[in-house]
Structures are given as structure tokens and as C-alpha cells.
Tab-separated table of C-alpha atoms in Angstrom:
chain	number	residue	atom	x	y	z
A	251	LEU	CA	61.225	17.931	-29.418
A	252	THR	CA	65.062	18.230	-31.250
A	253	ILE	CA	66.012	19.140	-34.272
A	254	THR	CA	69.421	18.927	-35.872
A	255	ASP	CA	70.613	21.002	-39.244
A	256	ASN	CA	73.062	20.167	-41.829
A	257	ASN	CA	75.571	22.461	-40.289
A	258	ASN	CA	75.214	19.949	-36.568
A	259	CYS	CA	73.597	22.635	-35.218
A	260	SER	CA	70.432	22.399	-32.596
A	261	GLY	CA	67.399	23.084	-31.259
A	262	THR	CA	64.925	21.619	-28.337
A	263	ALA	CA	61.367	23.177	-27.614
A	264	LEU	CA	59.645	21.122	-24.599
A	265	THR	CA	56.173	21.173	-24.159
A	266	GLU	CA	54.344	19.774	-20.718
A	267	VAL	CA	51.632	17.224	-21.393
A	268	SER	CA	49.514	15.704	-18.605
A	269	VAL	CA	48.576	12.030	-17.932
A	270	SER	CA	45.416	11.719	-15.586
A	271	GLN	CA	43.440	8.301	-15.758
A	272	PRO	CA	39.409	8.464	-14.794
A	273	THR	CA	38.282	7.352	-11.165
A	274	LEU	CA	34.841	6.762	-10.969
A	275	GLN	CA	33.319	4.622	-8.028
A	276	THR	CA	29.882	4.849	-7.457
A	277	THR	CA	27.873	3.436	-4.429
A	278	ILE	CA	23.753	1.845	-5.223
A	279	PRO	CA	21.913	0.245	-2.721
A	280	GLY	CA	21.283	-3.889	-3.450
A	281	THR	CA	17.129	-3.457	-3.245
A	282	VAL	CA	15.017	-0.435	-3.132
A	283	CYS	CA	11.374	-0.531	-2.671
A	284	LEU	CA	8.967	-0.169	-6.211
A	285	ASN	CA	8.093	3.000	-7.031
A	286	ALA	CA	9.690	4.224	-4.572
A	287	PRO	CA	12.796	7.226	-5.604
A	288	PHE	CA	16.135	6.521	-4.213
A	289	VAL	CA	19.798	7.780	-4.386
A	290	VAL	CA	23.182	7.158	-5.560
A	291	TRP	CA	26.557	8.594	-4.474
A	292	PHE	CA	29.061	8.639	-6.426
A	293	GLN	CA	32.761	9.578	-6.581
A	294	THR	CA	35.401	10.534	-10.169
A	295	ASN	CA	37.959	12.961	-11.080
A	296	GLN	CA	35.340	13.815	-14.915
A	297	SER	CA	33.819	16.921	-14.769
A	298	THR	CA	30.657	14.811	-16.878
A	299	THR	CA	28.699	11.196	-15.748
A	300	LEU	CA	25.824	9.308	-17.762
A	301	TRP	CA	23.813	7.113	-16.362
A	302	ASN	CA	21.818	5.051	-16.755
A	303	PHE	CA	19.175	2.968	-14.296
A	304	GLY	CA	18.390	0.184	-17.197
A	305	GLY	CA	14.268	1.533	-17.720
A	306	ALA	CA	12.333	2.854	-20.068
A	307	SER	CA	13.906	6.317	-19.236
A	308	SER	CA	16.852	8.066	-20.848
A	309	PRO	CA	19.792	8.300	-19.583
A	310	THR	CA	20.470	11.607	-17.337
A	311	VAL	CA	24.196	13.420	-17.742
A	312	LEU	CA	25.155	15.185	-15.154
A	313	SER	CA	27.939	17.722	-14.507
A	314	THR	CA	30.386	17.703	-12.150
A	315	GLY	CA	32.953	20.089	-12.206
A	316	PRO	CA	36.392	19.365	-12.612
A	317	GLY	CA	38.528	18.336	-10.523
A	318	PRO	CA	37.763	15.471	-7.451
A	319	THR	CA	34.085	15.708	-7.212
A	320	THR	CA	32.336	13.602	-4.725
A	321	ASN	CA	28.111	14.242	-5.522
A	322	SER	CA	25.291	11.715	-5.297
A	323	LEU	CA	22.423	11.905	-8.142
A	324	TYR	CA	17.782	11.544	-6.513
A	325	THR	CA	16.081	9.110	-8.980
A	326	ILE	CA	12.558	8.580	-8.596
A	327	GLY	CA	12.953	5.120	-9.022
A	328	TYR	CA	11.152	2.235	-10.301
A	329	THR	CA	7.563	1.422	-11.457
A	330	ALA	CA	7.859	-2.203	-12.083
A	331	PRO	CA	10.280	-4.752	-10.654
A	332	GLY	CA	12.606	-6.872	-11.440
A	333	VAL	CA	16.288	-6.713	-12.065
A	334	TYR	CA	17.761	-3.512	-13.135
A	335	THR	CA	21.284	-3.035	-14.087
A	336	ILE	CA	22.730	0.230	-13.326
A	337	THR	CA	25.538	1.470	-16.620
A	338	THR	CA	27.761	4.936	-14.872
A	339	SER	CA	30.057	5.988	-17.414
A	340	ALA	CA	32.023	9.203	-16.935
A	341	GLY	CA	34.603	11.767	-18.446
A	342	SER	CA	33.846	11.157	-22.346
A	343	PHE	CA	35.996	9.482	-24.664
A	344	PRO	CA	38.894	7.896	-24.661
A	345	CYS	CA	39.054	9.607	-21.650
A	346	THR	CA	36.413	7.490	-19.804
A	347	ALA	CA	36.332	5.039	-16.053
A	348	VAL	CA	32.883	3.447	-16.140
A	349	GLN	CA	31.400	0.679	-13.632
A	350	THR	CA	28.370	-1.250	-14.029
A	351	LYS	CA	25.660	-2.501	-11.144
A	352	THR	CA	22.887	-4.512	-10.720
A	353	ILE	CA	20.202	-4.036	-9.085
A	354	PHE	CA	16.740	-4.998	-7.682
A	355	VAL	CA	13.163	-3.639	-7.631
A	356	GLU	CA	10.969	-5.436	-4.856
A	357	GLN	CA	7.212	-4.688	-4.728
A	358	VAL	CA	4.668	-6.075	-1.686
A	359	VAL	CA	1.452	-6.869	-2.253
A	360	ALA	CA	-0.730	-6.950	0.603
A	361	ASN	CA	-4.343	-8.285	0.169
A	362	PHE	CA	-6.568	-10.861	2.577
A	363	THR	CA	-10.000	-12.566	2.299
A	364	CYS	CA	-12.697	-12.987	5.168
A	365	THR	CA	-12.756	-17.084	6.655
A	366	PRO	CA	-17.498	-17.651	5.947
A	367	PRO	CA	-19.516	-16.636	7.385
A	368	SER	CA	-19.163	-12.935	5.651
A	369	LEU	CA	-21.350	-11.513	8.361
A	370	THR	CA	-24.747	-12.134	9.902
A	371	CYS	CA	-27.682	-10.671	12.437
A	372	SER	CA	-27.034	-11.258	16.009
A	373	PRO	CA	-25.147	-9.264	17.541
A	374	THR	CA	-22.347	-9.889	17.821
A	375	PHE	CA	-19.610	-11.152	16.015
A	376	SER	CA	-16.267	-11.771	15.060
A	377	ALA	CA	-14.596	-11.686	11.688
A	378	SER	CA	-11.456	-13.700	10.971
A	379	TYR	CA	-9.133	-13.067	7.705
A	380	ILE	CA	-6.620	-15.104	5.984
A	381	ASN	CA	-4.002	-13.133	4.951
A	382	THR	CA	-3.036	-13.557	1.019
A	383	SER	CA	-0.086	-11.150	1.014
A	384	SER	CA	3.174	-12.118	-0.767
A	385	SER	CA	5.435	-14.340	0.414
A	386	ASN	CA	8.179	-11.105	1.227
A	387	ALA	CA	5.421	-9.596	4.247
A	388	ILE	CA	6.687	-9.992	7.272
A	389	SER	CA	4.679	-8.018	9.416
A	390	TYR	CA	0.812	-6.689	9.457
A	391	THR	CA	-0.663	-3.701	10.528
A	392	TRP	CA	-3.706	-4.840	10.780
A	393	THR	CA	-6.786	-1.744	11.491
A	394	THR	CA	-10.697	-1.687	11.403
A	395	THR	CA	-13.349	-0.297	14.264
A	396	ASN	CA	-15.242	-2.589	16.576
A	397	GLY	CA	-19.186	-1.889	16.095
A	398	ALA	CA	-18.922	0.720	19.346
A	399	GLY	CA	-16.835	3.468	16.902
A	400	LEU	CA	-13.039	2.620	18.512
A	401	THR	CA	-10.336	0.964	16.616
A	402	ALA	CA	-9.594	-2.029	16.950
A	403	THR	CA	-5.849	-3.272	15.465
A	404	SER	CA	-3.921	-5.906	15.129
A	405	THR	CA	-0.518	-7.123	14.547
A	406	ALA	CA	-1.414	-10.804	13.630
A	407	ALA	CA	-0.627	-12.328	10.798
A	408	ASN	CA	-4.678	-13.889	10.665
A	409	PRO	CA	-6.535	-12.267	13.413
A	410	THR	CA	-9.827	-12.232	14.451
A	411	PHE	CA	-12.177	-9.216	15.476
A	412	THR	CA	-15.036	-9.520	17.628
A	413	PHE	CA	-18.086	-6.696	16.425
A	414	THR	CA	-21.468	-5.025	18.347
A	415	ASN	CA	-24.587	-4.146	16.778
A	416	GLY	CA	-27.213	-4.267	20.155
A	417	SER	CA	-29.091	-2.471	21.938
A	418	LEU	CA	-31.221	-2.859	25.478
A	419	PHE	CA	-34.156	0.161	23.520
A	420	PRO	CA	-36.836	-2.743	22.114
A	421	TYR	CA	-37.316	-0.025	19.152
A	422	THR	CA	-34.883	-0.036	17.740
A	423	ILE	CA	-34.249	0.479	14.365
A	424	TYR	CA	-31.261	-1.692	13.367
A	425	GLN	CA	-28.785	-0.526	10.400
A	426	PRO	CA	-27.237	-2.306	7.722
A	427	TYR	CA	-23.214	-2.746	9.713
A	428	ALA	CA	-19.889	-2.409	7.432
A	429	LEU	CA	-17.153	-1.950	7.583
A	430	ASN	CA	-13.027	-1.233	6.053
A	431	VAL	CA	-10.391	-3.187	7.330
A	432	ILE	CA	-7.159	-2.169	6.515
A	433	LEU	CA	-4.035	-4.279	5.930
A	434	THR	CA	-0.511	-2.955	5.825
A	435	VAL	CA	2.234	-5.084	5.263
A	436	GLN	CA	5.981	-4.631	5.313
A	437	SER	CA	9.228	-6.450	3.454
A	438	ALA	CA	12.186	-6.452	5.409
A	439	ASN	CA	13.504	-4.914	2.852
A	440	GLY	CA	11.377	-1.734	3.949
A	441	CYS	CA	8.500	-1.314	1.642
A	442	PHE	CA	5.118	-1.097	2.454
A	443	ALA	CA	2.273	-2.367	0.779
A	444	THR	CA	-1.450	-1.233	1.697
A	445	VAL	CA	-4.594	-2.975	0.587
A	446	SER	CA	-8.699	-2.187	2.386
A	447	HIS	CA	-11.811	-4.387	1.746
A	448	ALA	CA	-14.917	-3.299	2.762
A	449	TYR	CA	-17.570	-5.940	4.375
A	450	ASP	CA	-20.956	-6.463	5.474
A	451	THR	CA	-20.520	-7.808	9.636
A	452	ILE	CA	-23.671	-7.618	11.296
A	453	HIS	CA	-26.731	-6.455	9.888
A	454	ARG	CA	-30.045	-7.909	12.741
A	455	THR	CA	-33.784	-7.496	12.278
A	456	THR	CA	-35.857	-4.285	13.308
A	457	ALA	CA	-39.377	-6.129	14.171
A	458	TRP	CA	-41.069	-3.148	13.667
A	459	PHE	CA	-45.157	-2.676	12.064
A	460	HIS	CA	-48.187	-0.160	11.196
A	461	LYS	CA	-51.659	0.603	12.151
A	462	ASN	CA	-54.249	2.286	10.593
A	463	LYS	CA	-56.110	3.013	13.328
A	464	LYS	CA	-54.853	4.146	17.308
A	465	GLU	CA	-58.321	4.363	18.994
A	466	GLY	CA	-61.665	4.247	19.287
A	467	CYS	CA	-65.194	2.718	20.567
A	468	GLY	CA	-65.117	-0.158	21.149
A	469	PRO	CA	-65.273	-3.039	19.998
A	470	LEU	CA	-62.499	-1.706	17.925
A	471	ALA	CA	-61.285	-4.009	14.835
A	472	VAL	CA	-57.615	-3.079	13.383
A	473	THR	CA	-55.831	-3.932	10.277
A	474	PHE	CA	-52.289	-3.986	11.905
A	475	ARG	CA	-49.441	-4.508	8.420
A	476	ASP	CA	-46.113	-5.342	8.876
A	477	SER	CA	-43.134	-3.418	8.182
A	478	SER	CA	-39.904	-5.049	9.921
A	479	PHE	CA	-36.664	-4.817	8.562
A	480	THR	CA	-34.574	-7.670	7.348
A	481	ASN	CA	-31.129	-8.393	5.206
A	482	PRO	CA	-32.025	-10.223	1.950
A	483	ALA	CA	-29.550	-12.439	3.439
A	484	PHE	CA	-31.452	-13.147	6.536
A	485	PRO	CA	-34.852	-13.268	5.652
A	486	ILE	CA	-38.375	-13.179	7.949
A	487	THR	CA	-39.326	-16.568	8.353
A	488	SER	CA	-42.318	-16.360	11.072
A	489	TYR	CA	-44.144	-14.441	12.434
A	490	THR	CA	-45.631	-13.727	15.991
A	491	TRP	CA	-48.026	-10.806	16.397
A	492	ASN	CA	-49.767	-10.183	20.642
A	493	ASN	CA	-52.776	-7.493	20.344
A	494	GLY	CA	-52.302	-7.380	23.975
A	495	ALA	CA	-55.417	-8.265	25.660
A	496	GLN	CA	-56.321	-10.215	28.679
């Protein structure tokens, strides 16, 4: 500032004023998975940044400290799929820098059905499973047990598993053999989903009976009462008795 009075005397005062342009650069992933945390990176010369992730949560204010700063921000992720707009501003009005970017939240869905029949009374059964997962699933991992207590796996889209429940012992009481089939799918972006379904697989009929006498003087009348086991899906329709008499 320079001033001059009516005697033509003048004086000057100097004060430095710093003018700086606010800067902001953000790096945001183009695609993230549903309900999956992710990290965003940014660089700014401002002391605070304001993040609005376009979801239901409140904007996040982050203090970055004075001077140029490179930092990252961890967020818990989105709870609904879709495209969101992330708006970031650095500094305070009127000196602010703003960036707006979009992010895609991907959801992959795992599901499958079993082609009928889903169960049998035979000791060996082959079951085929039809993948009905979402179209963005590109890889599949199936896991189940094969009836002998061993884990069976497959990476086919629509696998077939063979199950066994056999015994050479004539008096075996067969228990219903149900199993869980688990499918895990993955998308090209690394998003996972898992589903499991329980299926009745093998229900073998067990022939069994009781008698009211086990010994006595002949002639001996013995009453035999059937107490066989079967699944309601395979009711017993006939009986053949052999008393062992020569």
C-alpha cells in the first residue's frame, strides 16, 4: 500500500499474500463386491477431505494434516448392489477441490437344483445338479460326501455325484442317507457366494420282523410280526416269508 499526503510525502507498506490452488487426486476401484470392505486412495494439499459414498451412511470427514498428503481411507462397503457416485472435496469454501467418480457394487448369487429323482432305494445313486447361479458367476466349486465318509468335489457347472450306502451284512438296519451339497461360485471380479441344500439321497428298505416264541415243543405255532423299515416314498407292497421248514 502506498499513500501520499498533501505535502507530496508518501509511505509504503508491504504484506505478503500466499495464493495456492487446492489440489485433489483420488483413486477408487471401478468394481467392488457386495458387503466387502475396500480402500480408496487420495492425494491433496488441504488439511481436510469430505467423502460422500452415495449410500445411506453419513459423509466421512477425514483430517489429513497440513501440506501435501497421500493417504487412504478404509470403508466397510455397500449393502446393496448397483452403481454409486462417490464425491470427494478437499479444503474449505471458497478454496476447495472436488472430484466425482462412480463405483459398481457387484453381487454374485449361488444357487442350484437337483434333477429328479432326488432319492432312491438302491444302494448306489447318481445325482445330477443344475447350476442356477447368477450369470456373472464364472467358476464353481461343489463339495459333498460320497456316502463312504469321503469328501467329493467338482468344478463343473452341472456336476453328477455318485453316492453309495451298501452292506453285505444281511441284518443291516439302514438309516436314511441325507447329505448337504455345497456350491461356492466366483465372479470375474473375485466376488464370492455360497449356498448349501440338503437332499434325501438313499433310503434303503430293511427287512425285519419279531416272533412271539423262540423255542418250544412241537408242533410249535409261532407268530411272526413284520417290523421292516422303509421310506414313505417307497412303501412296502409285498412280503415273501420262508419259515425254513424242509
